[in-house]
Short mmCIF file of C-alpha atoms and ligand atoms in Angstrom, two decimals:
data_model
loop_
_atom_site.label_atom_id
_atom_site.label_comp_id
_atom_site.label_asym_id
_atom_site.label_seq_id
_atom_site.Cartn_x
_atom_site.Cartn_y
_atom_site.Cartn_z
CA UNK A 1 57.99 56.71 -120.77
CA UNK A 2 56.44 55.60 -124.23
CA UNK A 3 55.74 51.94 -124.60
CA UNK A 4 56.20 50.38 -128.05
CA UNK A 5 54.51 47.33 -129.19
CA UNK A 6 56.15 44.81 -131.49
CA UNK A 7 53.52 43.77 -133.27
CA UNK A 8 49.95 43.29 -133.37
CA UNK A 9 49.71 40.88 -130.39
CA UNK A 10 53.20 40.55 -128.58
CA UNK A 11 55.37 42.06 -126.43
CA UNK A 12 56.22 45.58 -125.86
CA UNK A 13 59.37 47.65 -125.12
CA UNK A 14 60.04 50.92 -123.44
CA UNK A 15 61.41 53.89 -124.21
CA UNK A 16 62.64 55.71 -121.54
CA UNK A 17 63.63 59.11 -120.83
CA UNK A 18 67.25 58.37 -119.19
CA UNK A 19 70.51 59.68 -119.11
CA UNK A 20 73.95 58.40 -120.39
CA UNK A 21 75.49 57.47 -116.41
CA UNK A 22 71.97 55.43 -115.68
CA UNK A 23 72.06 53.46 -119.17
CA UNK A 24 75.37 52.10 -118.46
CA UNK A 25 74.63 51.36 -114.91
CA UNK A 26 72.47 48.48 -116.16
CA UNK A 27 75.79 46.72 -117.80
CA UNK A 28 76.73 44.20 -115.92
CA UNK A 29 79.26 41.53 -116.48
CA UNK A 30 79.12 39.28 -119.54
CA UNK A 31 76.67 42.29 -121.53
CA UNK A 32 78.61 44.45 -124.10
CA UNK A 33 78.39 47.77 -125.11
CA UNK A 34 79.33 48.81 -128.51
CA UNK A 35 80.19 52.29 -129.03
CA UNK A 36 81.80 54.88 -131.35
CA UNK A 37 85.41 56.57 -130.65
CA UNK A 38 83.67 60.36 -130.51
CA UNK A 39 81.52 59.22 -127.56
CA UNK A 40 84.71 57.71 -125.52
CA UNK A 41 86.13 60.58 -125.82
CA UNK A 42 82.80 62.53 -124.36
CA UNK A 43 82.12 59.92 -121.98
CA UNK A 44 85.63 58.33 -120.02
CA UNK A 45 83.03 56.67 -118.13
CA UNK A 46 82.40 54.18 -121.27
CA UNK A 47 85.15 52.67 -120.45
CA UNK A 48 84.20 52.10 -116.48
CA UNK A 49 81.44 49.46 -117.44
CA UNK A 50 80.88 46.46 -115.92
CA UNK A 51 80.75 44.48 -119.32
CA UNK A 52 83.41 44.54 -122.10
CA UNK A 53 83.54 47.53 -124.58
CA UNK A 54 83.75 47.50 -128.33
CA UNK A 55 84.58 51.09 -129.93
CA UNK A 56 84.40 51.39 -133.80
CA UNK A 57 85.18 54.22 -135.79
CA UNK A 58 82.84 57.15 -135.80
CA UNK A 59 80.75 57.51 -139.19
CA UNK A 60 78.71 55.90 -141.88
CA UNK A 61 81.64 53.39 -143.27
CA UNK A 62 81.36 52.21 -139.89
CA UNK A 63 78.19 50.06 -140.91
CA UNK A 64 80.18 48.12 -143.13
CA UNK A 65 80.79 43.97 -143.80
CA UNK A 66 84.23 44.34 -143.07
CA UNK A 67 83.54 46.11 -139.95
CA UNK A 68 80.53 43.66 -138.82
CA UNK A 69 82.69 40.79 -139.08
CA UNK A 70 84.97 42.59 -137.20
CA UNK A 71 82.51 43.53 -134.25
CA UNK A 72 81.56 39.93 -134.36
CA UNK A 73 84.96 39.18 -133.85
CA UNK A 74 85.34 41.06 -130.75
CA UNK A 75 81.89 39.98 -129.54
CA UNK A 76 82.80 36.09 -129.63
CA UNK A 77 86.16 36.89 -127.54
CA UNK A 78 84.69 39.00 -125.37
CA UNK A 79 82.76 35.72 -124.65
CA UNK A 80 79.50 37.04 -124.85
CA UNK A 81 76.88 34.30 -123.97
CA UNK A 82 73.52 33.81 -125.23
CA UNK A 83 71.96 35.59 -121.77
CA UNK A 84 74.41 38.37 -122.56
CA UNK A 85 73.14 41.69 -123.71
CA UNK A 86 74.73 43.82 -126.34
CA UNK A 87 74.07 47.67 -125.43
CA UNK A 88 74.47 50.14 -128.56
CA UNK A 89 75.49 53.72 -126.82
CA UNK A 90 75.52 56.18 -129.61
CA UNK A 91 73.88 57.75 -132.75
CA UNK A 92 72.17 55.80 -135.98
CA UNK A 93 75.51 54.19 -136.99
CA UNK A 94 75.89 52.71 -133.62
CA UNK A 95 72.58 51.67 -133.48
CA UNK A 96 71.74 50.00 -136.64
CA UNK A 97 75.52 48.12 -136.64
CA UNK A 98 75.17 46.41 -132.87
CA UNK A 99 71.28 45.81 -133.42
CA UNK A 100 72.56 43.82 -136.64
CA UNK A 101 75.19 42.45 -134.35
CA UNK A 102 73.03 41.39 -131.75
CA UNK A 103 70.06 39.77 -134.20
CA UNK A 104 72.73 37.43 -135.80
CA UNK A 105 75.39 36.56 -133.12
CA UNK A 106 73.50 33.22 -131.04
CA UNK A 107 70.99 33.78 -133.54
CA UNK A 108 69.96 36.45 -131.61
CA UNK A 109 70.77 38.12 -128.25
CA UNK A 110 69.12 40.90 -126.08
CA UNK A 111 69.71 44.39 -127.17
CA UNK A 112 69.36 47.89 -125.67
CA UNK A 113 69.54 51.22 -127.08
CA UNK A 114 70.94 53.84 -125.75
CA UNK A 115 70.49 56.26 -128.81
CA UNK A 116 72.90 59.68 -128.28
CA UNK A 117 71.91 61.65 -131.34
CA UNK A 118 69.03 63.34 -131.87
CA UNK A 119 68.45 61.54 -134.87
CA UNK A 120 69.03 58.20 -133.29
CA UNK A 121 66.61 59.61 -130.58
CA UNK A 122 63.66 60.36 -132.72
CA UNK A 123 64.16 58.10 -135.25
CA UNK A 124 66.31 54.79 -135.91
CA UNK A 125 66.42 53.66 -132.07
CA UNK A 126 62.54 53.07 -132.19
CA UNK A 127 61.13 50.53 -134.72
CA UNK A 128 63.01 47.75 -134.90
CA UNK A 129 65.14 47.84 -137.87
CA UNK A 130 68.78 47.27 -137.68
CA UNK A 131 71.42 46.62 -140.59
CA UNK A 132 74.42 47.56 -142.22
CA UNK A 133 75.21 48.87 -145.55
CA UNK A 134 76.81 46.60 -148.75
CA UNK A 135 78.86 48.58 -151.82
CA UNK A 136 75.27 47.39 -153.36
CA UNK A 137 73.69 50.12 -151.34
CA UNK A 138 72.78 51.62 -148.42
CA UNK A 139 71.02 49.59 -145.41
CA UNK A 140 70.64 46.30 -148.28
CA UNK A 141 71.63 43.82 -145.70
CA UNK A 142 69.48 43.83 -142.21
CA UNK A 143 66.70 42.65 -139.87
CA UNK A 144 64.14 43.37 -137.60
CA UNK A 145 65.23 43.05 -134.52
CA UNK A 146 63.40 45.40 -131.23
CA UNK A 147 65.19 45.91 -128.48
CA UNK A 148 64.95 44.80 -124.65
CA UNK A 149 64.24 48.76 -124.01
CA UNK A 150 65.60 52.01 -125.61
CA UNK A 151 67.38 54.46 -123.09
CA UNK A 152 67.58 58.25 -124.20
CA UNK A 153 70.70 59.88 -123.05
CA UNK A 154 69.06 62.85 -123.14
CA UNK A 155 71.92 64.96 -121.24
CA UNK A 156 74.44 63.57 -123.78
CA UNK A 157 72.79 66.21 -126.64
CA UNK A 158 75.29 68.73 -125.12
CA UNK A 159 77.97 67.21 -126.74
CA UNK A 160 76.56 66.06 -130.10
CA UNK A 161 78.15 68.67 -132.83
CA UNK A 162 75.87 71.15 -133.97
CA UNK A 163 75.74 70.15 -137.70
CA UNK A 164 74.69 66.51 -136.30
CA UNK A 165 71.83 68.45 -133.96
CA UNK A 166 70.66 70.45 -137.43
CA UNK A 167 70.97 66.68 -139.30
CA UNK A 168 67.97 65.29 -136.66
CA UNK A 169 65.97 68.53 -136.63
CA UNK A 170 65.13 67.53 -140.38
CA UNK A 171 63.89 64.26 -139.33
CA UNK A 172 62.10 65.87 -136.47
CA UNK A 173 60.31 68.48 -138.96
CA UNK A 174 59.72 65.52 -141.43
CA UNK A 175 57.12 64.43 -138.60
CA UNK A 176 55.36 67.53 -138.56
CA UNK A 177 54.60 67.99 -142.64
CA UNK A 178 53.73 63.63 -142.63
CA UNK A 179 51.60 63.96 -139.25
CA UNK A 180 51.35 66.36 -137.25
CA UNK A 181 50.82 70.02 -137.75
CA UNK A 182 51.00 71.25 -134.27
CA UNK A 183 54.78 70.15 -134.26
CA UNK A 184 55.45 72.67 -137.31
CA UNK A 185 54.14 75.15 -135.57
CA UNK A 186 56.01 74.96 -132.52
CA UNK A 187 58.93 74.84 -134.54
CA UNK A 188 58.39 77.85 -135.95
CA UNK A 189 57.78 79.50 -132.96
CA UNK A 190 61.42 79.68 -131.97
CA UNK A 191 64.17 77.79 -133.36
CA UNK A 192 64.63 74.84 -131.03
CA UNK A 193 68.41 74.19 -129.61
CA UNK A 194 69.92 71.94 -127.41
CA UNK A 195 69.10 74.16 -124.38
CA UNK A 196 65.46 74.91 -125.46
CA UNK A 197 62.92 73.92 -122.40
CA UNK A 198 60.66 72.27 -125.63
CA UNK A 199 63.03 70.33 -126.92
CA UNK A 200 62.35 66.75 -124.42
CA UNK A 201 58.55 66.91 -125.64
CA UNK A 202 59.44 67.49 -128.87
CA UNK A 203 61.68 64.38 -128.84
CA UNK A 204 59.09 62.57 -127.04
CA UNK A 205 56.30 63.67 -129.53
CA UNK A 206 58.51 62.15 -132.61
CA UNK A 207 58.75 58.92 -130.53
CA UNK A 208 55.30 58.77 -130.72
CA UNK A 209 54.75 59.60 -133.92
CA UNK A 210 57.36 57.30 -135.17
CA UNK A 211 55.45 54.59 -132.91
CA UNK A 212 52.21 55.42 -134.08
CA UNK A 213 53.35 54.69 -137.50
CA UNK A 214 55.24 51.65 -136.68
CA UNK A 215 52.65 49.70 -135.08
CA UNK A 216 50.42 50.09 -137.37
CA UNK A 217 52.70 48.65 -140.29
CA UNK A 218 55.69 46.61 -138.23
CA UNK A 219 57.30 44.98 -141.13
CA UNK A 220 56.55 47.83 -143.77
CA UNK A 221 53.76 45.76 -145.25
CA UNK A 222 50.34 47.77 -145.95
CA UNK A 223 52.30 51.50 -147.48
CA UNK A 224 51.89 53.07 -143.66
CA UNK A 225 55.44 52.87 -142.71
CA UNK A 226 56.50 53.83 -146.15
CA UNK A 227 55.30 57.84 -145.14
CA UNK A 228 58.03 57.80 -142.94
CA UNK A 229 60.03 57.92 -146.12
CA UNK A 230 58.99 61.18 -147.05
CA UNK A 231 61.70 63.34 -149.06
CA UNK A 232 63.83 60.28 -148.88
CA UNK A 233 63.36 58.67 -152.51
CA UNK A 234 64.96 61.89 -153.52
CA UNK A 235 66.95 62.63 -150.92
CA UNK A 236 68.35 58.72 -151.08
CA UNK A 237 69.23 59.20 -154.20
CA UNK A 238 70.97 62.88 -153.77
CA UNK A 239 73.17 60.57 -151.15
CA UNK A 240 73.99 57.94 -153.42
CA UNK A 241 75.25 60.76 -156.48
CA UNK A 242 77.59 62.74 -153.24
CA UNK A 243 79.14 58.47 -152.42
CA UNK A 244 77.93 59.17 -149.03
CA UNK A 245 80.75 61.50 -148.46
CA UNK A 246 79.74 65.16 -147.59
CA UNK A 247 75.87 65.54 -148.19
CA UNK A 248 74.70 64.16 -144.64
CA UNK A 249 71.24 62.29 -144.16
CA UNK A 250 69.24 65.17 -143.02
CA UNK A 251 70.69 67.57 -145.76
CA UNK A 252 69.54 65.15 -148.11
CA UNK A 253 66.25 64.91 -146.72
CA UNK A 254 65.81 68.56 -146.36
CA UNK A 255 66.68 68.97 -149.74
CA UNK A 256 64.59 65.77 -151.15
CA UNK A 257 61.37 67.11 -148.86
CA UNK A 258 61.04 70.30 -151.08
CA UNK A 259 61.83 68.19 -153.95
CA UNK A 260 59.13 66.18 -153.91
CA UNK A 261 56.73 68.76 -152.48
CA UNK A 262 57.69 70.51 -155.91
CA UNK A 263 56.90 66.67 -157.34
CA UNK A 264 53.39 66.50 -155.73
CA UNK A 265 52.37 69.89 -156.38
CA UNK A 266 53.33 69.48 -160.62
CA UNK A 267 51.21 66.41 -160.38
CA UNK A 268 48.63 67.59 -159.13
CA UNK A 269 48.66 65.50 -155.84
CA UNK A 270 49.05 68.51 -153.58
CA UNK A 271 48.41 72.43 -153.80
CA UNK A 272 51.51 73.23 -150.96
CA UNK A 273 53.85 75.37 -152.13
CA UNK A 274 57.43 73.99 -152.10
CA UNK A 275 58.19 77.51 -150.41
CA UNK A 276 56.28 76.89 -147.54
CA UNK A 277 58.66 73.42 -147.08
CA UNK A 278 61.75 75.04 -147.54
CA UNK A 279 60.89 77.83 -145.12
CA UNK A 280 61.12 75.79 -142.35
CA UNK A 281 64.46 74.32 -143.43
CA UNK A 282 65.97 77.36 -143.76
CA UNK A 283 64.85 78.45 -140.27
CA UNK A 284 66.97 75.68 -139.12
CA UNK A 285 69.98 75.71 -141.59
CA UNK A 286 69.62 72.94 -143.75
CA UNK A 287 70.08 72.87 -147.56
CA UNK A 288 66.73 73.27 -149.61
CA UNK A 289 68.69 72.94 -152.64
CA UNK A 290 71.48 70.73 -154.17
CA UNK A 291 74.81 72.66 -153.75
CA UNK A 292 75.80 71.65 -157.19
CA UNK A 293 74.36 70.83 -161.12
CA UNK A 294 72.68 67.44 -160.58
CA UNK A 295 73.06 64.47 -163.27
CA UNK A 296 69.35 64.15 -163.82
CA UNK A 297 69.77 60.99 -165.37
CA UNK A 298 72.13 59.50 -162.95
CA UNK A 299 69.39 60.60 -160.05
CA UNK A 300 66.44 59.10 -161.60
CA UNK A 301 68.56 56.01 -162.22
CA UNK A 302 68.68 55.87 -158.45
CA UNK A 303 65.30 56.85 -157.70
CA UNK A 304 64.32 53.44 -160.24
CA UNK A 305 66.23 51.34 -157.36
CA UNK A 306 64.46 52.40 -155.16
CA UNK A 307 63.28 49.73 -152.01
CA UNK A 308 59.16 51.12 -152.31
CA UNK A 309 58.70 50.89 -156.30
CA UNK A 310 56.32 48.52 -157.26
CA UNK A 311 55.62 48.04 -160.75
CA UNK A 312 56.27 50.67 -163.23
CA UNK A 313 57.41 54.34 -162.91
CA UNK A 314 58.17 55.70 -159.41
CA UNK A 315 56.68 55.38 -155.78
CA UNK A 316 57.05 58.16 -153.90
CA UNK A 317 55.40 59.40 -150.13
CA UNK A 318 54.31 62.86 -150.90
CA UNK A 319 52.36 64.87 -148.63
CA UNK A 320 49.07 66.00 -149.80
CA UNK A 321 48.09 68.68 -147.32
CA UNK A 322 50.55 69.61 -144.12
CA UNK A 323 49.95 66.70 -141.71
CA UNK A 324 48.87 64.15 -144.24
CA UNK A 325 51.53 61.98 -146.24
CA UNK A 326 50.60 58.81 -148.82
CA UNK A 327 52.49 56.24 -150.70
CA UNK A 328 52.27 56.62 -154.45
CA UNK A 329 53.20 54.67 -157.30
CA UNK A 330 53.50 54.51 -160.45
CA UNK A 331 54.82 58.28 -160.80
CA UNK A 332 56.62 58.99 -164.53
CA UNK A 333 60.33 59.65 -164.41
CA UNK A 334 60.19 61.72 -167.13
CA UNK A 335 57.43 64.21 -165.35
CA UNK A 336 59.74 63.88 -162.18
CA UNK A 337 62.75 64.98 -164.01
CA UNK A 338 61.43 67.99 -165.92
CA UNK A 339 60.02 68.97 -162.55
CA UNK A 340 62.77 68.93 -160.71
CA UNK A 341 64.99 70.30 -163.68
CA UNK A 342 62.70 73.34 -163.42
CA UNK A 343 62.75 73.64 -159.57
CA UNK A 344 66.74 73.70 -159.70
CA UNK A 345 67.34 75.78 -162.28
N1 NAD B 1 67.21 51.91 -138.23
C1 NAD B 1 66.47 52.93 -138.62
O1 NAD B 1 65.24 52.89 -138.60
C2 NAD B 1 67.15 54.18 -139.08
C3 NAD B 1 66.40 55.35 -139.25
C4 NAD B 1 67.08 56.51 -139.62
C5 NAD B 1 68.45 56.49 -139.80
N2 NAD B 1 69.14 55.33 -139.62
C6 NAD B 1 70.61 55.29 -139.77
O2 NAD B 1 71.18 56.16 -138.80
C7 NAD B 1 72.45 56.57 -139.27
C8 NAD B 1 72.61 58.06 -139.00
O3 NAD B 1 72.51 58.29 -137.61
P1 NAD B 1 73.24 59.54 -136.93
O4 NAD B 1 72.89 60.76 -137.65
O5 NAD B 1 73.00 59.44 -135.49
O6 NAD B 1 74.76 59.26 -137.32
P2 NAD B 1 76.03 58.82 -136.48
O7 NAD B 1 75.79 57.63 -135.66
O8 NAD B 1 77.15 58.80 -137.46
O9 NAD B 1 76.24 60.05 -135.47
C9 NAD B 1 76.55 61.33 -135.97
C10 NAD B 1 77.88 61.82 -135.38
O10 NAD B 1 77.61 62.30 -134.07
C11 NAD B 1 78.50 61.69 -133.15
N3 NAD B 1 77.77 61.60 -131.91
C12 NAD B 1 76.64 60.89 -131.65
N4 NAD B 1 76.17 61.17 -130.43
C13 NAD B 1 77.03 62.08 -129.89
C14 NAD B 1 77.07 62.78 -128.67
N5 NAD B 1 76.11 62.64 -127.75
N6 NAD B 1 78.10 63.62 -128.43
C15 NAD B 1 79.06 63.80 -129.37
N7 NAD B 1 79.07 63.19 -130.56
C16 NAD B 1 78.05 62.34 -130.82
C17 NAD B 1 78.90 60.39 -133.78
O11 NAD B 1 80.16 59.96 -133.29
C18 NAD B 1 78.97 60.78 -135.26
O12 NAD B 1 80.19 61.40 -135.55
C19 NAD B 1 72.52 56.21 -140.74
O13 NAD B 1 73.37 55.10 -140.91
C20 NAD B 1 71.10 55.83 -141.09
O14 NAD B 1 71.02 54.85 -142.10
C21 NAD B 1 68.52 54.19 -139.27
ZN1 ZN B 2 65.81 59.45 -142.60
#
């Protein structure tokens, strides 16, 4: 169990090593759980809980207005009271939409999550941030809102589709070039599945991480939490060009990682070859590359919007040596551009 505080003086939550059956024997009646149609149709015994049972549609357009009203909706006829809990059984989508939920309805209910991907698992079920997305952009409208307790359905990995498995594993080798080096090289030991006995501490060892880094910057404040951003101005931006249609989060990432370790290196932040990044991608089957010609233009135009630039030019999270990420600003577009015009050509 890893224990999470909330901020520099208060309360603390747990995350707990659990499995799918035990999370949703704590529902009881008048709690909700919110869930996605894939995992119903994994898990009958969703619909055996003791509370009331929302299912939206699997997938990113889930976390939209439209579809927040809509939970909402079904929340307030459900009758949901203000001791009720609202449970959020599923990957990031799930999570961030009945977090965002549960922060607004009553001004605020109690909230547990019961992440079911491995990218909800090591990443956006720990650290407080919940939201949806606007046509404005991605995650624009949100809060901070920790939960009662994260459960990990561990056992439910066995069902997630491989491509969504190879989607977390970039988050989970993110941690390892922004923090800690012993991850990459267990990684590169063997190429962790769902079945691998290392794959629980690994999991556990992003939680950490990821907590580490949160508590020391809850409300992204002082630049820490902003390393957890590495290879995502790029990779944000690669998203926004595909419409959030095929490229998925971690291909993005994978791809904006040796982007900007290409960035770092031509400014002379950094002396790591962008080979050595994309190595480890390719051990695991994720993109190092963008499929197609990029609109250079149209993906610095992005990369301007971004939420960490301060100022003028760019901020970016590079990582200076393996294990060691900072926040920097002021980068030139133009430099940025020619660099990555000569890394994709
Ligand atoms: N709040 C944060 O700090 C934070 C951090 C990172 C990412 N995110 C958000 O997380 C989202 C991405 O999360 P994701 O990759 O989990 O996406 P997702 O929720 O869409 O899940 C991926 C797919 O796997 C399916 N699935 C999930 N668990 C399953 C299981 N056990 N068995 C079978 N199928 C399963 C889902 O139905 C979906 O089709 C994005 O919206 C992103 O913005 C939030
Ligand atoms: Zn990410």
């Amino acid at each position: 169990m890893i224990w999470v505080k909330t901020s520099a003086n208060e309360s603390r939550y747990e995350v707990q090593f659990s499995d799918l059956n035990f999370a949703l024997d704590m529902v009881r009646p008048g709690d909700i759980v919110i869930t996605d149609d894939n995992l119903v149709r994994h898990y009958p015994a969703l619909q055996e809980v003791e509370g009331s049972l929302i299912v939206i549609s699997a997938g990113e357009s889930s976390k939209s207005f439209a579809n927040y009203e809509a939970v909402v909706s079904q929340v307030f006829s459900a009758g949901l009271k203000r001791n009720g809990r609202i449970f959020g059984v599923g990957g990031g989508v799930v999570g961030d939409l009945s977090g965002f939920v549960a922060s607004t309805v009553h001004r605020g209910v109690d909230f547990v999550q019961v992440p079911t991907s491995l990218l909800a698992m090591v990443d956006s079920s720990v650290g407080g941030k919940v939201g949806i997305d606007l046509p404005e952009g991605k995650n624009l409208l949100g809060a901070f809102k920790n939960p009662l307790s994260v459960q990990v359905a561990i056992d439910a990995l066995r069902t997630l589709p491989i491509e969504h498995f190879v989607n977390g594993m970039a988050e989970v080798i993110k941690y390892g070039w922004i923090w800690d080096t012993s991850l990459l090289d267990l990684l590169r030991s063997k190429v962790l599945t769902v079945d691998s006995e290392p794959l629980e501490r690994v999991i556990q060892r992003c939680i950490e991480i990821k907590r580490d880094v949160v508590e020391a910057d809850f409300e992204e404040r002082n630049g820490v939490r902003a390393i957890l951003n590495y290879g995502h101005t790029v990779g944000h931006a690669l998203e926004a060009l595909d419409g959030y249609q095929d490229l998925l989060h971690g291909q993005a990432i994978a791809i904006g990682m040796v982007a900007e370790s290409a960035i770092a290196k031509g400014l002379g932040l950094s002396d790591l070859e962008p080979d050595s990044v994309a190595e480890m991608f390719e051990y695991y089957g994720l993109p190092v590359r963008p499929k197609d010609t990029v609109d250079m233009d149209r993906l610095v135009g992005y990369m301007l919007g971004d939420k960490k630039n301060i100022g003028q030019g760019l901020s970016m999270s590079l990582v200076n040596v393996p294990g060691e990420c900072k926040l920097e600003h002021g980068i030139d577009p133009t430099r940025v551009k020619s660099i990555l015009a000569d890394l994709w050509n």
